[in-house]
Amino acid sequence: MTSIRQHEHEYSTGARPVGAATEESAAANVQQMFDSIAPKYDLLNHLLSVGLDRWWWARAAKVFRSTLAQPDARVLDLCCGTGDMTMALMKYRPKGVGEASLLAVDFSHEMLERGKQKFAKHNIVAIEADALHLPFEDGTLALVTSAFGFRNLANYEDGLAELYRVLKPGGQIGILDCNQPEGIVGGLYNLYFKQILPRIGGMISGDREAYRYLPASVERFPRPRRMLEMIHATGFRDASWTGYTFGTAGLYRATKP
Ligand SMILES: C[S@@+](CC[C@H](N)C(=O)[O-])C[C@H]1O[C@@H](n2cnc3c(N)ncnc32)[C@H](O)[C@@H]1O
């Protein structure tokens, strides 16, 4: 049993909420789930991550400060949701950038509406679109980040290929996402993530299934070794993963040659 389950994790190609047999139904299910939890998303995020989320966004954004400091760099925050990663990136954008300081994409209308409230005072362009079909021309972006969003895509290889397509040569990706740690930390993590978090999340959001999906999606998400292989196979170079907070989250970076 264990080996079959490990095999599934190693080769899972995308998120599959319970009951979703195809990529289309998985995407529709994920979209509905985020629409449903959007009103409580920020509260639950800060609560369930015991405030670590803010630190993870800030730490990841800082890594890209030199690209963000270039006024003409087109930067996309993908799966921006309610916009906290986008705002962390904004800190490093110079004043008076022309057309758009940042681009922010999400396919959940309700999440994006909340993001737009944070973006209103800034020159951030919010776009409702699917990460697997981005409304950008080939080779036009300098940086694409995604915080806790990539794991939810219905097909990870197609997601990476789409990022590769829209990036300029020399453009970078920064994928911040959860990770299932190994060893003792893994045991404690499982206890919290699988037993405690779904109860609190379900109670406050009123959507128990969404907070059962969260640990299940992390378990399904490829481990760093496999993700790095997939990033390389897409054509990126210099792929790396930096673990955050005992490996419970981490940042993937890579560059398009
Ligand atoms: C866990 S939230 C993360 C939001 C935000 N980046 C943050 O760090 O708080 C994941 C987001 O990814 C979005 N998402 C998932 N799959 C997507 C897809 N295929 N296209 C666009 N957005 C997607 C969801 O709608 C949701 O808002």
PDB file of C-alpha atoms and ligand atoms in Angstrom:
ATOM      1  CA  MET A   1       0.000   0.000   0.000  1.00  0.00           C
ATOM      2  CA  THR A   2       2.702   2.445   1.068  1.00  0.00           C
ATOM      3  CA  SER A   3       4.718   1.907  -2.077  1.00  0.00           C
ATOM      4  CA  ILE A   4       1.672   2.420  -4.308  1.00  0.00           C
ATOM      5  CA  ARG A   5       0.815   5.644  -2.498  1.00  0.00           C
ATOM      6  CA  GLN A   6       4.403   6.878  -2.724  1.00  0.00           C
ATOM      7  CA  HIS A   7       4.357   6.077  -6.426  1.00  0.00           C
ATOM      8  CA  GLU A   8       1.186   8.130  -6.854  1.00  0.00           C
ATOM      9  CA  HIS A   9       2.840  11.128  -5.147  1.00  0.00           C
ATOM     10  CA  GLU A  10       5.961  10.822  -7.234  1.00  0.00           C
ATOM     11  CA  TYR A  11       4.070  10.809 -10.514  1.00  0.00           C
ATOM     12  CA  SER A  12       0.933  12.842  -9.792  1.00  0.00           C
ATOM     13  CA  THR A  13       0.575  15.343 -12.594  1.00  0.00           C
ATOM     14  CA  GLY A  14      -1.807  17.771 -10.957  1.00  0.00           C
ATOM     15  CA  ALA A  15      -4.296  18.541  -8.208  1.00  0.00           C
ATOM     16  CA  ARG A  16      -7.311  16.218  -7.926  1.00  0.00           C
ATOM     17  CA  PRO A  17      -9.900  17.269  -5.344  1.00  0.00           C
ATOM     18  CA  VAL A  18     -12.096  14.379  -4.189  1.00  0.00           C
ATOM     19  CA  GLY A  19     -14.506  13.333  -6.927  1.00  0.00           C
ATOM     20  CA  ALA A  20     -12.615  15.063  -9.750  1.00  0.00           C
ATOM     21  CA  ALA A  21     -11.648  12.479 -12.345  1.00  0.00           C
ATOM     22  CA  THR A  22     -10.476  14.793 -15.120  1.00  0.00           C
ATOM     23  CA  GLU A  23      -8.339  17.925 -15.353  1.00  0.00           C
ATOM     24  CA  GLU A  24     -11.415  19.965 -16.286  1.00  0.00           C
ATOM     25  CA  SER A  25     -13.414  18.829 -13.264  1.00  0.00           C
ATOM     26  CA  ALA A  26     -10.373  19.280 -10.985  1.00  0.00           C
ATOM     27  CA  ALA A  27      -9.957  22.892 -12.144  1.00  0.00           C
ATOM     28  CA  ALA A  28     -13.692  23.620 -11.799  1.00  0.00           C
ATOM     29  CA  ASN A  29     -13.714  22.106  -8.318  1.00  0.00           C
ATOM     30  CA  VAL A  30     -10.656  24.145  -7.194  1.00  0.00           C
ATOM     31  CA  GLN A  31     -12.178  27.342  -8.583  1.00  0.00           C
ATOM     32  CA  GLN A  32     -15.481  26.770  -6.748  1.00  0.00           C
ATOM     33  CA  MET A  33     -13.667  25.901  -3.533  1.00  0.00           C
ATOM     34  CA  PHE A  34     -11.696  29.165  -3.520  1.00  0.00           C
ATOM     35  CA  ASP A  35     -14.814  31.154  -4.417  1.00  0.00           C
ATOM     36  CA  SER A  36     -16.501  29.544  -1.416  1.00  0.00           C
ATOM     37  CA  ILE A  37     -13.733  30.177   1.154  1.00  0.00           C
ATOM     38  CA  ALA A  38     -12.720  33.640  -0.150  1.00  0.00           C
ATOM     39  CA  PRO A  39     -14.555  35.637   2.598  1.00  0.00           C
ATOM     40  CA  LYS A  40     -12.611  33.842   5.347  1.00  0.00           C
ATOM     41  CA  TYR A  41      -9.411  33.111   3.403  1.00  0.00           C
ATOM     42  CA  ASP A  42      -7.131  35.814   4.861  1.00  0.00           C
ATOM     43  CA  LEU A  43      -8.217  35.190   8.439  1.00  0.00           C
ATOM     44  CA  LEU A  44      -7.737  31.440   8.126  1.00  0.00           C
ATOM     45  CA  ASN A  45      -4.429  31.772   6.311  1.00  0.00           C
ATOM     46  CA  HIS A  46      -2.880  33.852   9.088  1.00  0.00           C
ATOM     47  CA  LEU A  47      -4.446  31.722  11.813  1.00  0.00           C
ATOM     48  CA  LEU A  48      -3.637  28.283  10.423  1.00  0.00           C
ATOM     49  CA  SER A  49      -0.073  29.184   9.447  1.00  0.00           C
ATOM     50  CA  VAL A  50       0.378  30.861  12.864  1.00  0.00           C
ATOM     51  CA  GLY A  51       1.464  34.023  11.069  1.00  0.00           C
ATOM     52  CA  LEU A  52       4.232  32.311   9.078  1.00  0.00           C
ATOM     53  CA  ASP A  53       2.498  33.120   5.794  1.00  0.00           C
ATOM     54  CA  ARG A  54       3.482  36.812   6.014  1.00  0.00           C
ATOM     55  CA  TRP A  55       7.083  35.892   6.644  1.00  0.00           C
ATOM     56  CA  TRP A  56       7.140  33.373   3.765  1.00  0.00           C
ATOM     57  CA  TRP A  57       5.713  35.910   1.270  1.00  0.00           C
ATOM     58  CA  ALA A  58       8.186  38.591   2.413  1.00  0.00           C
ATOM     59  CA  ARG A  59      11.142  36.216   2.270  1.00  0.00           C
ATOM     60  CA  ALA A  60      10.254  34.980  -1.227  1.00  0.00           C
ATOM     61  CA  ALA A  61       9.624  38.502  -2.563  1.00  0.00           C
ATOM     62  CA  LYS A  62      12.990  39.731  -1.283  1.00  0.00           C
ATOM     63  CA  VAL A  63      14.803  37.094  -3.351  1.00  0.00           C
ATOM     64  CA  PHE A  64      13.613  38.861  -6.525  1.00  0.00           C
ATOM     65  CA  ARG A  65      14.300  42.433  -5.409  1.00  0.00           C
ATOM     66  CA  SER A  66      16.830  43.203  -8.169  1.00  0.00           C
ATOM     67  CA  THR A  67      14.370  42.220 -10.941  1.00  0.00           C
ATOM     68  CA  LEU A  68      11.514  43.995  -9.153  1.00  0.00           C
ATOM     69  CA  ALA A  69      13.613  47.164  -8.929  1.00  0.00           C
ATOM     70  CA  GLN A  70      13.800  47.416 -12.743  1.00  0.00           C
ATOM     71  CA  PRO A  71      11.011  49.773 -13.876  1.00  0.00           C
ATOM     72  CA  ASP A  72      10.543  48.105 -17.262  1.00  0.00           C
ATOM     73  CA  ALA A  73      10.402  44.516 -15.935  1.00  0.00           C
ATOM     74  CA  ARG A  74       6.929  42.987 -16.478  1.00  0.00           C
ATOM     75  CA  VAL A  75       6.172  40.908 -13.413  1.00  0.00           C
ATOM     76  CA  LEU A  76       3.254  38.544 -12.876  1.00  0.00           C
ATOM     77  CA  ASP A  77       2.015  37.173  -9.571  1.00  0.00           C
ATOM     78  CA  LEU A  78       0.132  34.053 -10.633  1.00  0.00           C
ATOM     79  CA  CYS A  79      -2.678  32.552  -8.523  1.00  0.00           C
ATOM     80  CA  CYS A  80      -2.582  35.841  -6.611  1.00  0.00           C
ATOM     81  CA  GLY A  81      -5.824  35.130  -4.717  1.00  0.00           C
ATOM     82  CA  THR A  82      -6.497  37.874  -2.184  1.00  0.00           C
ATOM     83  CA  GLY A  83      -3.186  39.492  -3.114  1.00  0.00           C
ATOM     84  CA  ASP A  84      -0.829  39.223  -0.149  1.00  0.00           C
ATOM     85  CA  MET A  85       2.130  37.872  -2.149  1.00  0.00           C
ATOM     86  CA  THR A  86       1.452  40.560  -4.760  1.00  0.00           C
ATOM     87  CA  MET A  87       1.657  43.232  -2.051  1.00  0.00           C
ATOM     88  CA  ALA A  88       4.920  41.732  -0.760  1.00  0.00           C
ATOM     89  CA  LEU A  89       6.366  42.049  -4.291  1.00  0.00           C
ATOM     90  CA  MET A  90       5.025  45.611  -4.568  1.00  0.00           C
ATOM     91  CA  LYS A  91       7.371  46.712  -1.793  1.00  0.00           C
ATOM     92  CA  TYR A  92      10.307  46.368  -4.221  1.00  0.00           C
ATOM     93  CA  ARG A  93       8.698  48.043  -7.267  1.00  0.00           C
ATOM     94  CA  PRO A  94       9.988  51.528  -8.055  1.00  0.00           C
ATOM     95  CA  LYS A  95       7.559  54.448  -7.985  1.00  0.00           C
ATOM     96  CA  GLY A  96       5.994  55.650 -11.208  1.00  0.00           C
ATOM     97  CA  VAL A  97       6.235  52.462 -13.286  1.00  0.00           C
ATOM     98  CA  GLY A  98       4.272  53.074 -16.527  1.00  0.00           C
ATOM     99  CA  GLU A  99       1.499  50.779 -17.675  1.00  0.00           C
ATOM    100  CA  ALA A 100       1.366  48.347 -14.698  1.00  0.00           C
ATOM    101  CA  SER A 101       3.512  47.979 -11.590  1.00  0.00           C
ATOM    102  CA  LEU A 102       2.517  44.359 -11.347  1.00  0.00           C
ATOM    103  CA  LEU A 103       0.182  41.926 -13.086  1.00  0.00           C
ATOM    104  CA  ALA A 104      -1.874  39.645 -10.866  1.00  0.00           C
ATOM    105  CA  VAL A 105      -3.810  36.636 -12.189  1.00  0.00           C
ATOM    106  CA  ASP A 106      -6.326  34.322 -10.544  1.00  0.00           C
ATOM    107  CA  PHE A 107      -9.297  32.323 -11.827  1.00  0.00           C
ATOM    108  CA  SER A 108     -11.414  32.646  -8.679  1.00  0.00           C
ATOM    109  CA  HIS A 109     -13.600  35.732  -9.080  1.00  0.00           C
ATOM    110  CA  GLU A 110     -14.266  35.979  -5.351  1.00  0.00           C
ATOM    111  CA  MET A 111     -10.593  35.731  -4.355  1.00  0.00           C
ATOM    112  CA  LEU A 112      -9.592  38.294  -6.983  1.00  0.00           C
ATOM    113  CA  GLU A 113     -12.310  40.750  -5.900  1.00  0.00           C
ATOM    114  CA  ARG A 114     -10.699  40.787  -2.436  1.00  0.00           C
ATOM    115  CA  GLY A 115      -7.264  41.179  -3.998  1.00  0.00           C
ATOM    116  CA  LYS A 116      -8.493  44.161  -6.014  1.00  0.00           C
ATOM    117  CA  GLN A 117      -9.357  46.006  -2.810  1.00  0.00           C
ATOM    118  CA  LYS A 118      -5.700  45.752  -1.753  1.00  0.00           C
ATOM    119  CA  PHE A 119      -4.486  46.673  -5.249  1.00  0.00           C
ATOM    120  CA  ALA A 120      -6.722  49.742  -5.602  1.00  0.00           C
ATOM    121  CA  LYS A 121      -4.184  52.307  -4.389  1.00  0.00           C
ATOM    122  CA  HIS A 122      -1.382  50.772  -6.410  1.00  0.00           C
ATOM    123  CA  ASN A 123      -0.823  50.404 -10.090  1.00  0.00           C
ATOM    124  CA  ILE A 124      -1.549  46.646 -10.030  1.00  0.00           C
ATOM    125  CA  VAL A 125      -3.558  45.121 -12.865  1.00  0.00           C
ATOM    126  CA  ALA A 126      -5.775  42.217 -11.752  1.00  0.00           C
ATOM    127  CA  ILE A 127      -6.743  39.716 -14.455  1.00  0.00           C
ATOM    128  CA  GLU A 128      -9.239  36.863 -14.092  1.00  0.00           C
ATOM    129  CA  ALA A 129      -7.664  34.033 -16.057  1.00  0.00           C
ATOM    130  CA  ASP A 130      -6.558  30.411 -15.918  1.00  0.00           C
ATOM    131  CA  ALA A 131      -2.890  29.731 -15.160  1.00  0.00           C
ATOM    132  CA  LEU A 132      -2.841  27.079 -17.879  1.00  0.00           C
ATOM    133  CA  HIS A 133      -4.002  29.564 -20.547  1.00  0.00           C
ATOM    134  CA  LEU A 134      -2.424  32.901 -19.721  1.00  0.00           C
ATOM    135  CA  PRO A 135      -3.514  35.954 -21.710  1.00  0.00           C
ATOM    136  CA  PHE A 136       0.075  37.070 -22.415  1.00  0.00           C
ATOM    137  CA  GLU A 137       2.208  36.854 -25.514  1.00  0.00           C
ATOM    138  CA  ASP A 138       5.207  34.553 -25.712  1.00  0.00           C
ATOM    139  CA  GLY A 139       8.446  35.836 -24.209  1.00  0.00           C
ATOM    140  CA  THR A 140       7.096  38.996 -22.585  1.00  0.00           C
ATOM    141  CA  LEU A 141       7.554  38.643 -18.794  1.00  0.00           C
ATOM    142  CA  ALA A 142      10.697  39.020 -16.662  1.00  0.00           C
ATOM    143  CA  LEU A 143       9.414  37.230 -13.576  1.00  0.00           C
ATOM    144  CA  VAL A 144       6.465  35.025 -12.646  1.00  0.00           C
ATOM    145  CA  THR A 145       5.855  34.230  -8.999  1.00  0.00           C
ATOM    146  CA  SER A 146       3.191  32.026  -7.480  1.00  0.00           C
ATOM    147  CA  ALA A 147       2.533  31.582  -3.767  1.00  0.00           C
ATOM    148  CA  PHE A 148       0.592  28.516  -2.635  1.00  0.00           C
ATOM    149  CA  GLY A 149      -1.179  28.439  -5.994  1.00  0.00           C
ATOM    150  CA  PHE A 150       0.869  26.203  -8.263  1.00  0.00           C
ATOM    151  CA  ARG A 151       0.044  23.099  -6.178  1.00  0.00           C
ATOM    152  CA  ASN A 152      -3.628  23.581  -7.143  1.00  0.00           C
ATOM    153  CA  LEU A 153      -3.098  23.412 -10.902  1.00  0.00           C
ATOM    154  CA  ALA A 154      -4.751  20.501 -12.662  1.00  0.00           C
ATOM    155  CA  ASN A 155      -1.551  19.750 -14.608  1.00  0.00           C
ATOM    156  CA  TYR A 156       1.886  20.751 -13.253  1.00  0.00           C
ATOM    157  CA  GLU A 157       3.804  20.043 -16.466  1.00  0.00           C
ATOM    158  CA  ASP A 158       1.385  22.168 -18.492  1.00  0.00           C
ATOM    159  CA  GLY A 159       1.649  24.877 -15.816  1.00  0.00           C
ATOM    160  CA  LEU A 160       5.438  24.950 -16.075  1.00  0.00           C
ATOM    161  CA  ALA A 161       5.249  24.953 -19.888  1.00  0.00           C
ATOM    162  CA  GLU A 162       2.892  27.948 -19.768  1.00  0.00           C
ATOM    163  CA  LEU A 163       5.280  29.841 -17.472  1.00  0.00           C
ATOM    164  CA  TYR A 164       8.146  29.023 -19.819  1.00  0.00           C
ATOM    165  CA  ARG A 165       6.134  30.290 -22.790  1.00  0.00           C
ATOM    166  CA  VAL A 166       5.337  33.712 -21.314  1.00  0.00           C
ATOM    167  CA  LEU A 167       8.827  34.384 -19.910  1.00  0.00           C
ATOM    168  CA  LYS A 168      11.540  36.243 -21.793  1.00  0.00           C
ATOM    169  CA  PRO A 169      14.932  34.554 -22.176  1.00  0.00           C
ATOM    170  CA  GLY A 170      16.615  35.195 -18.815  1.00  0.00           C
ATOM    171  CA  GLY A 171      13.198  35.428 -17.124  1.00  0.00           C
ATOM    172  CA  GLN A 172      12.695  33.723 -13.784  1.00  0.00           C
ATOM    173  CA  ILE A 173      10.103  31.724 -11.901  1.00  0.00           C
ATOM    174  CA  GLY A 174       9.568  31.808  -8.132  1.00  0.00           C
ATOM    175  CA  ILE A 175       7.141  29.134  -6.940  1.00  0.00           C
ATOM    176  CA  LEU A 176       6.478  29.263  -3.208  1.00  0.00           C
ATOM    177  CA  ASP A 177       4.462  26.330  -1.969  1.00  0.00           C
ATOM    178  CA  CYS A 178       3.845  23.923   0.868  1.00  0.00           C
ATOM    179  CA  ASN A 179       5.911  20.788   1.240  1.00  0.00           C
ATOM    180  CA  GLN A 180       5.425  17.567   3.139  1.00  0.00           C
ATOM    181  CA  PRO A 181       8.518  17.281   5.367  1.00  0.00           C
ATOM    182  CA  GLU A 182      10.149  13.970   6.259  1.00  0.00           C
ATOM    183  CA  GLY A 183      11.142  12.497   9.670  1.00  0.00           C
ATOM    184  CA  ILE A 184       9.997  13.794  13.064  1.00  0.00           C
ATOM    185  CA  VAL A 185       8.933  17.154  11.659  1.00  0.00           C
ATOM    186  CA  GLY A 186       6.877  15.226   9.092  1.00  0.00           C
ATOM    187  CA  GLY A 187       5.067  13.361  11.885  1.00  0.00           C
ATOM    188  CA  LEU A 188       4.195  16.568  13.745  1.00  0.00           C
ATOM    189  CA  TYR A 189       3.231  18.228  10.488  1.00  0.00           C
ATOM    190  CA  ASN A 190       0.866  15.363   9.636  1.00  0.00           C
ATOM    191  CA  LEU A 191      -0.745  15.560  13.049  1.00  0.00           C
ATOM    192  CA  TYR A 192      -1.365  19.288  12.672  1.00  0.00           C
ATOM    193  CA  PHE A 193      -2.160  19.345   8.959  1.00  0.00           C
ATOM    194  CA  LYS A 194      -4.396  16.274   8.818  1.00  0.00           C
ATOM    195  CA  GLN A 195      -6.094  16.306  12.213  1.00  0.00           C
ATOM    196  CA  ILE A 196      -6.192  19.835  13.627  1.00  0.00           C
ATOM    197  CA  LEU A 197      -6.154  22.161  10.618  1.00  0.00           C
ATOM    198  CA  PRO A 198      -9.144  20.612   8.748  1.00  0.00           C
ATOM    199  CA  ARG A 199     -11.288  20.919  11.895  1.00  0.00           C
ATOM    200  CA  ILE A 200     -10.471  24.585  12.555  1.00  0.00           C
ATOM    201  CA  GLY A 201     -10.560  25.494   8.838  1.00  0.00           C
ATOM    202  CA  GLY A 202     -13.849  23.655   8.302  1.00  0.00           C
ATOM    203  CA  MET A 203     -15.460  25.217  11.354  1.00  0.00           C
ATOM    204  CA  ILE A 204     -14.535  28.821  10.542  1.00  0.00           C
ATOM    205  CA  SER A 205     -14.993  28.693   6.759  1.00  0.00           C
ATOM    206  CA  GLY A 206     -18.064  26.431   6.819  1.00  0.00           C
ATOM    207  CA  ASP A 207     -16.406  24.399   4.041  1.00  0.00           C
ATOM    208  CA  ARG A 208     -14.969  21.216   5.577  1.00  0.00           C
ATOM    209  CA  GLU A 209     -14.086  19.711   2.214  1.00  0.00           C
ATOM    210  CA  ALA A 210     -11.836  22.670   1.325  1.00  0.00           C
ATOM    211  CA  TYR A 211      -9.778  22.177   4.463  1.00  0.00           C
ATOM    212  CA  ARG A 212      -9.557  18.415   3.886  1.00  0.00           C
ATOM    213  CA  TYR A 213      -8.363  19.179   0.363  1.00  0.00           C
ATOM    214  CA  LEU A 214      -5.498  21.332   1.689  1.00  0.00           C
ATOM    215  CA  PRO A 215      -3.452  18.521   3.350  1.00  0.00           C
ATOM    216  CA  ALA A 216      -4.415  16.085   0.585  1.00  0.00           C
ATOM    217  CA  SER A 217      -3.130  18.484  -2.081  1.00  0.00           C
ATOM    218  CA  VAL A 218       0.193  18.906  -0.261  1.00  0.00           C
ATOM    219  CA  GLU A 219       0.557  15.134   0.007  1.00  0.00           C
ATOM    220  CA  ARG A 220      -0.067  14.791  -3.732  1.00  0.00           C
ATOM    221  CA  PHE A 221       2.259  17.619  -4.698  1.00  0.00           C
ATOM    222  CA  PRO A 222       5.613  16.311  -6.008  1.00  0.00           C
ATOM    223  CA  ARG A 223       8.504  16.400  -3.541  1.00  0.00           C
ATOM    224  CA  PRO A 224      11.374  18.808  -4.303  1.00  0.00           C
ATOM    225  CA  ARG A 225      13.489  16.226  -6.166  1.00  0.00           C
ATOM    226  CA  ARG A 226      10.641  15.427  -8.574  1.00  0.00           C
ATOM    227  CA  MET A 227       9.567  19.067  -8.973  1.00  0.00           C
ATOM    228  CA  LEU A 228      13.151  20.040  -9.844  1.00  0.00           C
ATOM    229  CA  GLU A 229      13.257  17.278 -12.470  1.00  0.00           C
ATOM    230  CA  MET A 230      10.019  18.585 -13.966  1.00  0.00           C
ATOM    231  CA  ILE A 231      11.311  22.179 -13.972  1.00  0.00           C
ATOM    232  CA  HIS A 232      14.499  21.071 -15.766  1.00  0.00           C
ATOM    233  CA  ALA A 233      12.520  18.915 -18.203  1.00  0.00           C
ATOM    234  CA  THR A 234      10.471  21.998 -19.171  1.00  0.00           C
ATOM    235  CA  GLY A 235      13.698  23.666 -20.320  1.00  0.00           C
ATOM    236  CA  PHE A 236      14.521  25.882 -17.340  1.00  0.00           C
ATOM    237  CA  ARG A 237      18.071  25.993 -15.992  1.00  0.00           C
ATOM    238  CA  ASP A 238      19.575  26.605 -12.527  1.00  0.00           C
ATOM    239  CA  ALA A 239      16.536  25.148 -10.784  1.00  0.00           C
ATOM    240  CA  SER A 240      16.739  25.172  -7.002  1.00  0.00           C
ATOM    241  CA  TRP A 241      14.535  24.689  -3.967  1.00  0.00           C
ATOM    242  CA  THR A 242      15.052  26.472  -0.650  1.00  0.00           C
ATOM    243  CA  GLY A 243      13.131  24.992   2.265  1.00  0.00           C
ATOM    244  CA  TYR A 244      11.396  27.369   4.686  1.00  0.00           C
ATOM    245  CA  THR A 245      10.519  26.554   8.321  1.00  0.00           C
ATOM    246  CA  PHE A 246      11.824  22.962   8.612  1.00  0.00           C
ATOM    247  CA  GLY A 247      10.827  22.231   5.025  1.00  0.00           C
ATOM    248  CA  THR A 248       7.109  22.765   5.586  1.00  0.00           C
ATOM    249  CA  ALA A 249       7.202  25.248   2.710  1.00  0.00           C
ATOM    250  CA  GLY A 250       9.822  26.255   0.190  1.00  0.00           C
ATOM    251  CA  LEU A 251      10.716  28.346  -2.844  1.00  0.00           C
ATOM    252  CA  TYR A 252      11.490  26.901  -6.282  1.00  0.00           C
ATOM    253  CA  ARG A 253      13.548  29.163  -8.517  1.00  0.00           C
ATOM    254  CA  ALA A 254      14.660  28.676 -12.089  1.00  0.00           C
ATOM    255  CA  THR A 255      15.637  30.714 -15.149  1.00  0.00           C
ATOM    256  CA  LYS A 256      14.604  30.439 -18.786  1.00  0.00           C
ATOM    257  CA  PRO A 257      17.805  30.206 -20.849  1.00  0.00           C
TER     258      PRO A 257
HETATM  259  C1  LIG B   1      -4.035  29.001  -1.666  1.00  0.00           C
HETATM  260  S1  LIG B   1      -4.536  30.307  -2.699  1.00  0.00           S
HETATM  261  C2  LIG B   1      -3.090  31.339  -2.692  1.00  0.00           C
HETATM  262  C3  LIG B   1      -3.415  32.792  -2.891  1.00  0.00           C
HETATM  263  C4  LIG B   1      -2.230  33.745  -2.680  1.00  0.00           C
HETATM  264  N1  LIG B   1      -1.219  33.570  -3.679  1.00  0.00           N
HETATM  265  C5  LIG B   1      -1.646  33.590  -1.297  1.00  0.00           C
HETATM  266  O1  LIG B   1      -0.441  33.302  -1.179  1.00  0.00           O
HETATM  267  O2  LIG B   1      -2.393  33.776  -0.342  1.00  0.00           O
HETATM  268  C6  LIG B   1      -4.468  29.562  -4.284  1.00  0.00           C
HETATM  269  C7  LIG B   1      -5.037  30.415  -5.390  1.00  0.00           C
HETATM  270  O3  LIG B   1      -4.728  29.800  -6.645  1.00  0.00           O
HETATM  271  C8  LIG B   1      -5.812  30.038  -7.516  1.00  0.00           C
HETATM  272  N2  LIG B   1      -5.752  29.065  -8.609  1.00  0.00           N
HETATM  273  C9  LIG B   1      -5.737  27.722  -8.501  1.00  0.00           C
HETATM  274  N3  LIG B   1      -5.692  27.166  -9.723  1.00  0.00           N
HETATM  275  C10 LIG B   1      -5.673  28.186 -10.619  1.00  0.00           C
HETATM  276  C11 LIG B   1      -5.642  28.247 -12.034  1.00  0.00           C
HETATM  277  N4  LIG B   1      -5.631  27.149 -12.792  1.00  0.00           N
HETATM  278  N5  LIG B   1      -5.618  29.457 -12.618  1.00  0.00           N
HETATM  279  C12 LIG B   1      -5.657  30.596 -11.879  1.00  0.00           C
HETATM  280  N6  LIG B   1      -5.715  30.595 -10.532  1.00  0.00           N
HETATM  281  C13 LIG B   1      -5.721  29.405  -9.912  1.00  0.00           C
HETATM  282  C14 LIG B   1      -7.030  29.875  -6.632  1.00  0.00           C
HETATM  283  O4  LIG B   1      -8.177  30.462  -7.175  1.00  0.00           O
HETATM  284  C15 LIG B   1      -6.556  30.557  -5.342  1.00  0.00           C
HETATM  285  O5  LIG B   1      -6.905  31.911  -5.305  1.00  0.00           O
END
